[in-house]
Coordinates of C-alpha atoms in Angstrom, one line a residue:
M969 CA -27.5 18.0 -0.1
T970 CA -24.2 19.3 1.1
D971 CA -21.0 20.1 -0.7
T972 CA -18.5 17.3 0.1
Q973 CA -14.8 17.5 -0.6
V974 CA -12.6 14.5 -0.9
R975 CA -8.8 15.1 -0.7
V976 CA -6.4 12.4 -1.8
K977 CA -2.6 12.5 -1.5
V978 CA -0.8 10.0 -3.7
V979 CA 2.5 9.6 -1.7
E980 CA 4.5 6.9 -3.4
A981 CA 4.6 3.3 -4.7
R982 CA 6.9 0.4 -3.9
Q983 CA 7.9 -2.8 -5.6
L984 CA 6.0 -2.2 -8.8
E985 CA 6.0 -5.2 -11.1
G986 CA 8.1 -4.9 -14.2
S987 CA 11.6 -3.6 -15.1
N988 CA 12.4 -0.1 -16.4
V989 CA 8.8 1.1 -15.8
H990 CA 7.7 4.8 -16.1
P991 CA 4.9 4.8 -13.5
V992 CA 1.9 7.1 -13.5
C993 CA -1.1 6.9 -11.1
K994 CA -4.6 7.7 -12.2
L995 CA -7.4 8.3 -9.6
T996 CA -11.1 8.2 -10.6
L997 CA -13.9 9.4 -8.3
F998 CA -17.3 10.9 -9.2
G999 CA -16.6 10.0 -12.8
E1000 CA -13.6 12.4 -12.9
T1001 CA -10.1 11.0 -13.5
K1002 CA -6.9 12.9 -12.3
T1003 CA -3.3 11.9 -13.0
T1004 CA 0.0 12.2 -11.3
R1005 CA 3.2 13.1 -13.1
V1006 CA 5.1 10.3 -14.9
K1007 CA 8.2 9.1 -13.0
K1008 CA 11.0 7.8 -15.2
A1009 CA 12.6 4.4 -14.9
T1010 CA 11.7 3.5 -11.4
G1011 CA 9.8 0.7 -9.6
N1012 CA 9.6 2.9 -6.4
P1013 CA 8.3 6.3 -7.5
I1014 CA 7.6 9.2 -5.1
W1015 CA 4.9 11.6 -6.1
N1016 CA 3.6 13.5 -3.1
E1017 CA 0.8 15.0 -5.1
V1018 CA -2.6 16.1 -3.6
F1019 CA -5.9 16.0 -5.6
Y1020 CA -9.2 17.6 -4.7
Y1021 CA -12.7 16.3 -5.7
S1022 CA -15.9 18.1 -4.9
N1023 CA -19.5 17.1 -5.3
N1024 CA -22.9 18.2 -4.0
I1025 CA -23.6 15.0 -2.2
S1026 CA -24.6 14.0 1.3
P1027 CA -22.4 11.8 3.6
A1028 CA -25.0 9.0 3.3
E1029 CA -24.6 9.0 -0.4
I1030 CA -20.8 9.3 -0.6
V1031 CA -20.3 6.0 1.2
D1032 CA -21.4 4.1 -1.9
E1033 CA -19.2 6.1 -4.3
M1034 CA -16.2 4.0 -5.6
I1035 CA -12.7 5.4 -5.8
N1036 CA -10.2 3.7 -8.2
F1037 CA -6.4 3.9 -8.1
E1038 CA -4.6 2.6 -11.2
V1039 CA -0.9 2.6 -11.7
Y1040 CA 0.3 2.4 -15.3
N1041 CA 3.6 2.0 -17.1
S1042 CA 3.5 5.2 -19.3
K1043 CA 4.5 4.7 -22.9
K1044 CA 4.9 7.4 -25.5
L1045 CA 3.9 5.7 -28.7
R1046 CA 1.5 3.0 -27.4
S1047 CA -1.3 3.1 -24.8
D1048 CA -0.2 2.9 -21.2
A1049 CA 0.0 -0.6 -19.7
L1050 CA -1.8 -1.3 -16.4
I1051 CA 0.6 -2.4 -13.7
G1052 CA -2.0 -2.8 -10.9
S1053 CA -5.1 -1.3 -9.4
F1054 CA -7.1 -0.9 -6.2
S1055 CA -10.7 0.0 -5.8
C1056 CA -12.8 0.6 -2.7
D1057 CA -16.0 2.5 -1.7
C1058 CA -15.6 5.8 0.1
G1059 CA -17.5 4.2 3.0
L1060 CA -14.2 2.5 4.0
V1061 CA -12.6 5.9 4.6
Y1062 CA -15.8 7.5 6.0
A1063 CA -15.9 4.9 8.7
M1064 CA -12.4 5.8 9.9
S1065 CA -11.7 8.3 12.7
K1066 CA -12.3 11.8 11.4
H1067 CA -13.2 10.3 8.0
T1068 CA -9.5 10.1 7.3
V1069 CA -6.9 7.5 6.2
L1070 CA -3.3 8.6 6.8
N1071 CA -0.2 7.0 5.1
K1072 CA -2.0 3.7 4.3
W1073 CA -0.6 1.2 1.8
L1074 CA -2.9 -0.2 -0.9
L1075 CA -2.1 -3.6 -2.4
L1076 CA -2.1 -3.3 -6.2
S1077 CA -3.5 -6.3 -8.1
D1078 CA -4.8 -7.2 -11.5
S1079 CA -8.6 -7.3 -11.4
E1080 CA -8.5 -10.2 -14.0
D1081 CA -6.0 -12.2 -11.9
Q1082 CA -5.9 -11.5 -8.2
S1083 CA -3.4 -14.3 -7.4
G1084 CA -0.4 -12.0 -7.2
V1085 CA 0.8 -8.7 -5.8
R1086 CA 1.6 -6.1 -8.5
G1087 CA 3.0 -3.5 -6.1
Y1088 CA 2.0 -1.2 -3.3
L1089 CA 0.6 2.4 -3.3
K1090 CA 0.8 4.7 -0.3
I1091 CA -2.0 7.2 0.0
C1092 CA -3.7 9.7 2.4
M1093 CA -7.4 10.4 2.0
A1094 CA -10.0 12.6 3.8
I1095 CA -13.7 13.2 3.3
L1096 CA -14.7 16.7 4.4
G1097 CA -18.1 18.1 4.9
P1098 CA -18.9 21.8 5.6
G1099 CA -17.0 23.1 8.6
D1100 CA -14.7 20.0 8.8
E1101 CA -11.1 20.7 9.5
A1102 CA -8.7 19.3 6.9
P1103 CA -6.1 16.9 8.4
S1104 CA -2.4 17.2 7.8
F1105 CA -1.1 14.8 5.1
K1106 CA 2.5 15.0 6.3
A1107 CA 4.4 11.8 6.3
K1108 CA 5.0 10.1 9.6
P1109 CA 8.5 10.4 11.0
G1110 CA 10.7 7.3 10.8
D1111 CA 12.7 5.3 8.4
A1112 CA 10.6 5.2 5.3
E1113 CA 13.1 2.8 3.6
H1114 CA 12.4 0.1 6.2
E1115 CA 8.7 0.7 6.7
D1116 CA 6.6 -2.4 7.4
I1117 CA 4.1 -2.3 4.5
E1118 CA 2.2 -5.5 5.5
S1119 CA 1.2 -4.2 8.9
N1120 CA -0.4 -1.1 7.4
L1121 CA -2.0 -2.5 4.3
L1122 CA -5.5 -2.4 2.7
M1123 CA -6.2 -5.3 0.4
P1124 CA -8.9 -5.8 -2.3
A1125 CA -12.0 -7.7 -1.2
G1126 CA -11.5 -11.5 -1.5
M1127 CA -7.7 -11.4 -1.6
T1128 CA -5.5 -12.8 1.1
L1129 CA -1.7 -13.0 1.5
A1130 CA -0.4 -16.5 2.0
P1131 CA 2.0 -16.9 4.9
A1132 CA 5.5 -18.0 4.1
N1133 CA 7.7 -20.4 6.0
F1134 CA 11.5 -20.2 5.8
I1135 CA 13.7 -23.2 6.5
L1136 CA 17.2 -22.3 7.6
K1137 CA 19.8 -25.0 8.3
A1138 CA 23.0 -24.1 10.1
Y1139 CA 25.7 -26.7 9.6
S1140 CA 28.5 -25.0 11.4
A1141 CA 29.1 -22.0 13.6
E1142 CA 32.3 -20.6 15.2
D1143 CA 33.1 -17.9 17.8
L1144 CA 29.5 -17.4 18.9
P1145 CA 29.1 -15.4 22.1
R1146 CA 27.7 -17.2 25.1
M1147 CA 24.0 -16.7 25.5
D1148 CA 21.9 -16.8 28.7
S1149 CA 19.2 -19.4 29.0
A1150 CA 16.3 -16.9 29.1
M1151 CA 17.2 -15.5 25.8
M1152 CA 17.6 -18.9 24.2
E1153 CA 14.1 -19.9 25.4
G1154 CA 12.7 -16.9 23.5
V1155 CA 14.6 -17.9 20.3
K1156 CA 13.4 -21.6 20.6
K1157 CA 9.8 -20.4 20.3
F1158 CA 10.5 -19.2 16.7
L1159 CA 12.9 -21.9 15.6
V1160 CA 12.4 -25.6 15.1
L1161 CA 15.8 -27.1 16.0
E1162 CA 16.7 -30.4 14.4
S1163 CA 20.1 -32.0 15.2
K1164 CA 21.7 -34.7 13.3
N1165 CA 24.9 -36.7 13.9
L1166 CA 27.2 -35.8 11.0
K1167 CA 30.1 -38.2 10.2
N1168 CA 33.4 -37.1 8.6

């Protein structure tokens, strides 16, 4: 048996379902639940809080331990209402390079109804054994507002995102700059052009 430490940073959440929510995130590992601060009236809370879990457990045993992330709408007089959750075993993180996940988005869903997305939660997580060096949980540089969540997303088992098709019809355009043919060929790959004769 060795003393294993799990460090988890709850960075932020985005696009939480509901209006005028007061989000709080609860993490459960080794039967111990830890809670972030409540953020008032926002669907995009930023926490940047780090939590530490320790257990006298071997790396072979930790891979089967489940970690649960639950985001609630905090209510003063009634019990908190679950917005969405994500669960995975620690083996998912242990299999990553240096047993670390950095700035990864988790898809929050309802365990009763996995048909829809309830929001996204950004986390960092590391599993450290004796002598392991702790990674830096600093955010990546770049424009966080326009970060592509879907390209850096972990989803619950059995859930898939359905692709979407957008149909755009342009009826008229004026004063367009002249385009070279090479650029137009690249655009045609992504567009299905349909022309119709319109009568006045």
